[in-house]
Amino acid sequence: MKFFLDTANIDEIKQGVSWGLVDGVTTNPSLVVKEGVDFHSRVKEICAVVNGSVSAEVTAVDFDGMMKEGHVLAKLHHNVTVKVPLIPEGIKACKALSSEGIKVNVTLCFSASQALIAAKAGATYISPFVGRLDDVSQDGIQLIRDIVHIYKNYGFSTQVLAASLRHPMHVVQSAMAGAHVGTMPIGVMKQLFNHPLTDIGLKRFLDDWEKAKSQAPKK
Ligand code: G3P
């Protein structure tokens, strides 16, 4: 499974990249606004530090507007994936942009029927929001399973990008369900490392090493 970072913060991205774990980045208008920076400059900055897909979202909700923004975004860098919302105009734009060879991430997916539509429109990625479904008492991970199953049935090449992942088990369960990508905040990526037995075990090894050194006969 590929790991994407779900952020527009350059320091977080550099940290993830330093671990060798970042295969791409997803941004959205909320994440960009939080940074208080120029959108296009930030997308270019991200593309300079990440060797992989960088999703940049359109804000228009009509076909012409999405196409116009999509073309501008795609020209910023060859790593840019244009993100469009899962509404009829977005699906139309997905089909048109994809047929021009532009990579498209269809976002705000909350059902298998929506995912089927995005795949038929030639989406490169479909982004089902796991955490937000859990928030309304629906099983987000089950949606990942369903979409992976449907895409396998028909050999769709659209990749399932599990989004709105809020904790390590969301990542693990998405991987078990066969998601191609999981996008997560830096905090969740950090949590993936953690296990108390690792810390306890390392401390014991280092303590033993120090003890052995102090007991060794002096040369
Ligand atoms: O990639 C989608 C993500 O940013 C949404 O996350 O936690 O706001 O549901 P969340």
Tab-separated table of C-alpha atoms and ligand atoms in Angstrom:
chain	number	residue	atom	x	y	z
A	1	MET	CA	0.000	0.000	0.000
A	2	LYS	CA	1.275	3.476	-0.838
A	3	PHE	CA	1.369	6.065	1.950
A	4	PHE	CA	0.291	9.612	1.139
A	5	LEU	CA	0.434	12.479	3.613
A	6	ASP	CA	-2.799	14.406	4.002
A	7	THR	CA	-1.441	17.891	4.585
A	8	ALA	CA	-0.313	21.110	2.928
A	9	ASN	CA	2.310	21.743	5.617
A	10	ILE	CA	5.778	21.639	4.119
A	11	ASP	CA	7.613	20.794	7.377
A	12	GLU	CA	5.334	17.806	7.961
A	13	ILE	CA	5.930	16.643	4.405
A	14	LYS	CA	9.721	17.008	4.792
A	15	GLN	CA	9.579	14.984	8.013
A	16	GLY	CA	7.645	12.148	6.364
A	17	VAL	CA	9.965	12.232	3.356
A	18	SER	CA	12.984	11.972	5.677
A	19	TRP	CA	11.546	8.675	6.957
A	20	GLY	CA	11.281	7.454	3.358
A	21	LEU	CA	7.571	6.823	3.820
A	22	VAL	CA	5.879	9.394	1.621
A	23	ASP	CA	4.696	8.165	-1.783
A	24	GLY	CA	2.514	11.199	-2.383
A	25	VAL	CA	0.500	14.025	-0.823
A	26	THR	CA	-3.170	14.929	-0.755
A	27	THR	CA	-4.338	18.461	-0.098
A	28	ASN	CA	-7.784	19.983	0.016
A	29	PRO	CA	-9.050	23.566	0.346
A	30	SER	CA	-9.403	23.260	4.153
A	31	LEU	CA	-5.795	22.048	4.532
A	32	VAL	CA	-4.414	24.797	2.245
A	33	VAL	CA	-6.363	27.590	3.970
A	34	LYS	CA	-4.945	26.429	7.332
A	35	GLU	CA	-1.437	27.178	6.013
A	36	GLY	CA	-2.266	30.782	5.003
A	37	VAL	CA	-0.103	30.574	1.854
A	38	ASP	CA	-0.600	30.995	-1.885
A	39	PHE	CA	-2.164	27.773	-3.164
A	40	HIS	CA	-0.251	27.392	-6.435
A	41	SER	CA	3.122	28.246	-4.898
A	42	ARG	CA	2.538	25.706	-2.142
A	43	VAL	CA	1.594	22.998	-4.642
A	44	LYS	CA	4.848	23.664	-6.527
A	45	GLU	CA	6.817	23.609	-3.256
A	46	ILE	CA	5.277	20.250	-2.323
A	47	CYS	CA	6.064	18.830	-5.769
A	48	ALA	CA	9.701	19.836	-5.300
A	49	VAL	CA	10.057	17.688	-2.170
A	50	VAL	CA	7.824	14.716	-2.980
A	51	ASN	CA	8.494	12.278	-5.759
A	52	GLY	CA	4.910	11.133	-6.323
A	53	SER	CA	1.323	12.174	-6.837
A	54	VAL	CA	0.306	15.519	-5.301
A	55	SER	CA	-3.456	16.068	-5.256
A	56	ALA	CA	-4.598	19.660	-5.710
A	57	GLU	CA	-8.325	20.336	-5.587
A	58	VAL	CA	-10.439	22.542	-7.810
A	59	THR	CA	-12.852	24.909	-6.080
A	60	ALA	CA	-15.232	25.465	-8.993
A	61	VAL	CA	-18.411	23.392	-8.952
A	62	ASP	CA	-19.318	23.759	-12.640
A	63	PHE	CA	-17.773	21.803	-15.522
A	64	ASP	CA	-16.147	24.761	-17.315
A	65	GLY	CA	-14.722	26.137	-14.099
A	66	MET	CA	-13.332	22.754	-13.070
A	67	MET	CA	-11.751	22.242	-16.497
A	68	LYS	CA	-10.149	25.685	-16.382
A	69	GLU	CA	-8.762	25.182	-12.873
A	70	GLY	CA	-7.782	21.593	-13.662
A	71	HIS	CA	-5.683	22.687	-16.637
A	72	VAL	CA	-3.918	25.365	-14.592
A	73	LEU	CA	-3.200	22.934	-11.745
A	74	ALA	CA	-1.972	20.180	-14.073
A	75	LYS	CA	0.471	22.625	-15.675
A	76	LEU	CA	2.065	23.489	-12.321
A	77	HIS	CA	4.030	20.212	-12.220
A	78	HIS	CA	3.888	16.763	-13.794
A	79	ASN	CA	3.239	15.236	-10.340
A	80	VAL	CA	-0.034	17.108	-9.896
A	81	THR	CA	-3.205	15.045	-9.693
A	82	VAL	CA	-6.311	17.179	-10.132
A	83	LYS	CA	-8.871	16.577	-7.401
A	84	VAL	CA	-12.573	17.008	-8.197
A	85	PRO	CA	-15.640	16.461	-6.015
A	86	LEU	CA	-17.985	13.554	-6.617
A	87	ILE	CA	-20.865	15.504	-8.130
A	88	PRO	CA	-22.185	15.174	-11.712
A	89	GLU	CA	-20.093	18.148	-12.943
A	90	GLY	CA	-17.040	16.664	-11.216
A	91	ILE	CA	-17.560	13.310	-12.897
A	92	LYS	CA	-17.915	15.037	-16.279
A	93	ALA	CA	-14.677	16.922	-15.610
A	94	CYS	CA	-13.014	13.686	-14.472
A	95	LYS	CA	-13.886	12.006	-17.757
A	96	ALA	CA	-12.683	14.974	-19.828
A	97	LEU	CA	-9.450	15.581	-17.901
A	98	SER	CA	-8.621	11.847	-17.804
A	99	SER	CA	-9.113	11.561	-21.559
A	100	GLU	CA	-6.515	14.338	-21.957
A	101	GLY	CA	-4.073	12.227	-19.915
A	102	ILE	CA	-4.412	14.322	-16.748
A	103	LYS	CA	-4.507	12.311	-13.510
A	104	VAL	CA	-7.702	12.810	-11.508
A	105	ASN	CA	-8.549	12.067	-7.871
A	106	VAL	CA	-12.308	11.986	-7.261
A	107	THR	CA	-12.936	13.060	-3.690
A	108	LEU	CA	-15.783	13.108	-1.171
A	109	CYS	CA	-16.807	9.524	-1.904
A	110	PHE	CA	-19.156	7.998	0.644
A	111	SER	CA	-20.749	5.085	-1.227
A	112	ALA	CA	-19.902	2.183	-3.522
A	113	SER	CA	-22.221	3.516	-6.226
A	114	GLN	CA	-20.270	6.777	-6.282
A	115	ALA	CA	-17.009	4.828	-6.543
A	116	LEU	CA	-18.371	2.845	-9.480
A	117	ILE	CA	-19.242	6.075	-11.298
A	118	ALA	CA	-15.764	7.530	-10.701
A	119	ALA	CA	-14.095	4.399	-12.084
A	120	LYS	CA	-16.299	4.486	-15.184
A	121	ALA	CA	-15.251	8.133	-15.663
A	122	GLY	CA	-11.595	7.057	-15.754
A	123	ALA	CA	-10.503	8.373	-12.348
A	124	THR	CA	-6.911	7.617	-11.378
A	125	TYR	CA	-7.903	7.598	-7.691
A	126	ILE	CA	-11.160	7.385	-5.778
A	127	SER	CA	-11.099	8.846	-2.260
A	128	PRO	CA	-13.591	7.236	0.145
A	129	PHE	CA	-13.629	9.093	3.497
A	130	VAL	CA	-13.360	6.395	6.162
A	131	GLY	CA	-13.357	8.545	9.322
A	132	ARG	CA	-16.235	10.738	8.231
A	133	LEU	CA	-18.404	7.661	7.624
A	134	ASP	CA	-17.479	6.315	11.070
A	135	ASP	CA	-18.503	9.732	12.434
A	136	VAL	CA	-22.075	9.125	11.251
A	137	SER	CA	-22.216	5.517	12.512
A	138	GLN	CA	-21.467	3.908	9.144
A	139	ASP	CA	-18.624	1.445	8.636
A	140	GLY	CA	-15.945	3.315	6.678
A	141	ILE	CA	-13.681	0.297	6.295
A	142	GLN	CA	-16.547	-1.795	4.907
A	143	LEU	CA	-16.835	0.782	2.129
A	144	ILE	CA	-13.152	0.250	1.278
A	145	ARG	CA	-13.764	-3.532	1.121
A	146	ASP	CA	-16.808	-3.052	-1.119
A	147	ILE	CA	-15.038	-0.735	-3.557
A	148	VAL	CA	-11.943	-2.963	-3.803
A	149	HIS	CA	-14.269	-5.924	-4.480
A	150	ILE	CA	-16.232	-4.109	-7.187
A	151	TYR	CA	-13.115	-2.767	-8.910
A	152	LYS	CA	-11.597	-6.279	-8.929
A	153	ASN	CA	-14.780	-7.726	-10.439
A	154	TYR	CA	-14.423	-5.507	-13.483
A	155	GLY	CA	-10.685	-4.922	-13.650
A	156	PHE	CA	-10.985	-1.150	-13.168
A	157	SER	CA	-7.575	0.499	-12.968
A	158	THR	CA	-8.817	3.253	-10.597
A	159	GLN	CA	-6.864	3.082	-7.355
A	160	VAL	CA	-8.651	3.099	-4.014
A	161	LEU	CA	-7.207	5.925	-1.920
A	162	ALA	CA	-8.479	5.476	1.627
A	163	ALA	CA	-8.868	8.991	3.066
A	164	SER	CA	-9.968	10.565	6.331
A	165	LEU	CA	-7.846	8.005	8.192
A	166	ARG	CA	-7.763	9.080	11.816
A	167	HIS	CA	-5.711	6.393	13.610
A	168	PRO	CA	-3.327	3.491	12.931
A	169	MET	CA	-6.060	0.846	12.811
A	170	HIS	CA	-7.738	2.736	9.973
A	171	VAL	CA	-4.457	2.349	8.072
A	172	VAL	CA	-4.069	-1.336	8.943
A	173	GLN	CA	-7.688	-2.158	8.126
A	174	SER	CA	-7.486	-0.241	4.833
A	175	ALA	CA	-4.408	-2.294	3.949
A	176	MET	CA	-6.214	-5.520	4.872
A	177	ALA	CA	-9.142	-4.448	2.714
A	178	GLY	CA	-6.790	-3.981	-0.248
A	179	ALA	CA	-6.716	-0.172	-0.570
A	180	HIS	CA	-3.962	0.855	-2.979
A	181	VAL	CA	-3.195	4.029	-1.037
A	182	GLY	CA	-3.827	5.367	2.445
A	183	THR	CA	-3.620	9.099	3.015
A	184	MET	CA	-3.095	10.217	6.582
A	185	PRO	CA	-2.074	13.184	8.706
A	186	ILE	CA	1.544	13.220	9.945
A	187	GLY	CA	0.324	12.377	13.466
A	188	VAL	CA	-1.155	9.087	12.273
A	189	MET	CA	2.012	8.271	10.305
A	190	LYS	CA	4.020	8.836	13.515
A	191	GLN	CA	1.671	6.584	15.476
A	192	LEU	CA	2.320	3.731	13.026
A	193	PHE	CA	5.824	3.374	14.501
A	194	ASN	CA	4.722	3.034	18.103
A	195	HIS	CA	4.727	-0.073	20.245
A	196	PRO	CA	5.523	-0.023	23.980
A	197	LEU	CA	7.347	-3.367	23.724
A	198	THR	CA	9.724	-1.835	21.164
A	199	ASP	CA	10.608	0.940	23.626
A	200	ILE	CA	10.923	-1.475	26.568
A	201	GLY	CA	12.983	-3.917	24.490
A	202	LEU	CA	15.332	-1.214	23.201
A	203	LYS	CA	15.871	0.164	26.709
A	204	ARG	CA	16.720	-3.325	27.962
A	205	PHE	CA	19.230	-3.926	25.136
A	206	LEU	CA	20.918	-0.578	25.745
A	207	ASP	CA	21.005	-1.034	29.539
A	208	ASP	CA	22.558	-4.508	29.119
A	209	TRP	CA	25.098	-3.080	26.683
A	210	GLU	CA	26.104	-0.365	29.161
A	211	LYS	CA	26.347	-2.955	31.995
A	212	ALA	CA	28.505	-5.272	29.872
A	213	LYS	CA	30.800	-2.378	28.952
A	214	SER	CA	31.305	-1.371	32.591
A	215	GLN	CA	32.000	-5.030	33.585
A	216	ALA	CA	34.478	-5.696	30.769
A	217	PRO	CA	38.112	-6.063	31.959
A	218	LYS	CA	40.122	-2.903	31.272
A	219	LYS	CA	42.846	-3.328	28.605
B	1	G3P	O1	-8.280	13.501	2.762
B	1	G3P	C1	-9.494	13.824	3.365
B	1	G3P	C2	-9.255	14.316	4.744
B	1	G3P	O2	-8.503	15.511	4.738
B	1	G3P	C3	-10.472	14.444	5.559
B	1	G3P	O3	-10.089	14.135	6.817
B	1	G3P	O4	-10.287	13.940	9.253
B	1	G3P	O5	-11.262	15.924	8.037
B	1	G3P	O6	-12.314	13.692	7.842
B	1	G3P	P1	-11.060	14.444	8.035
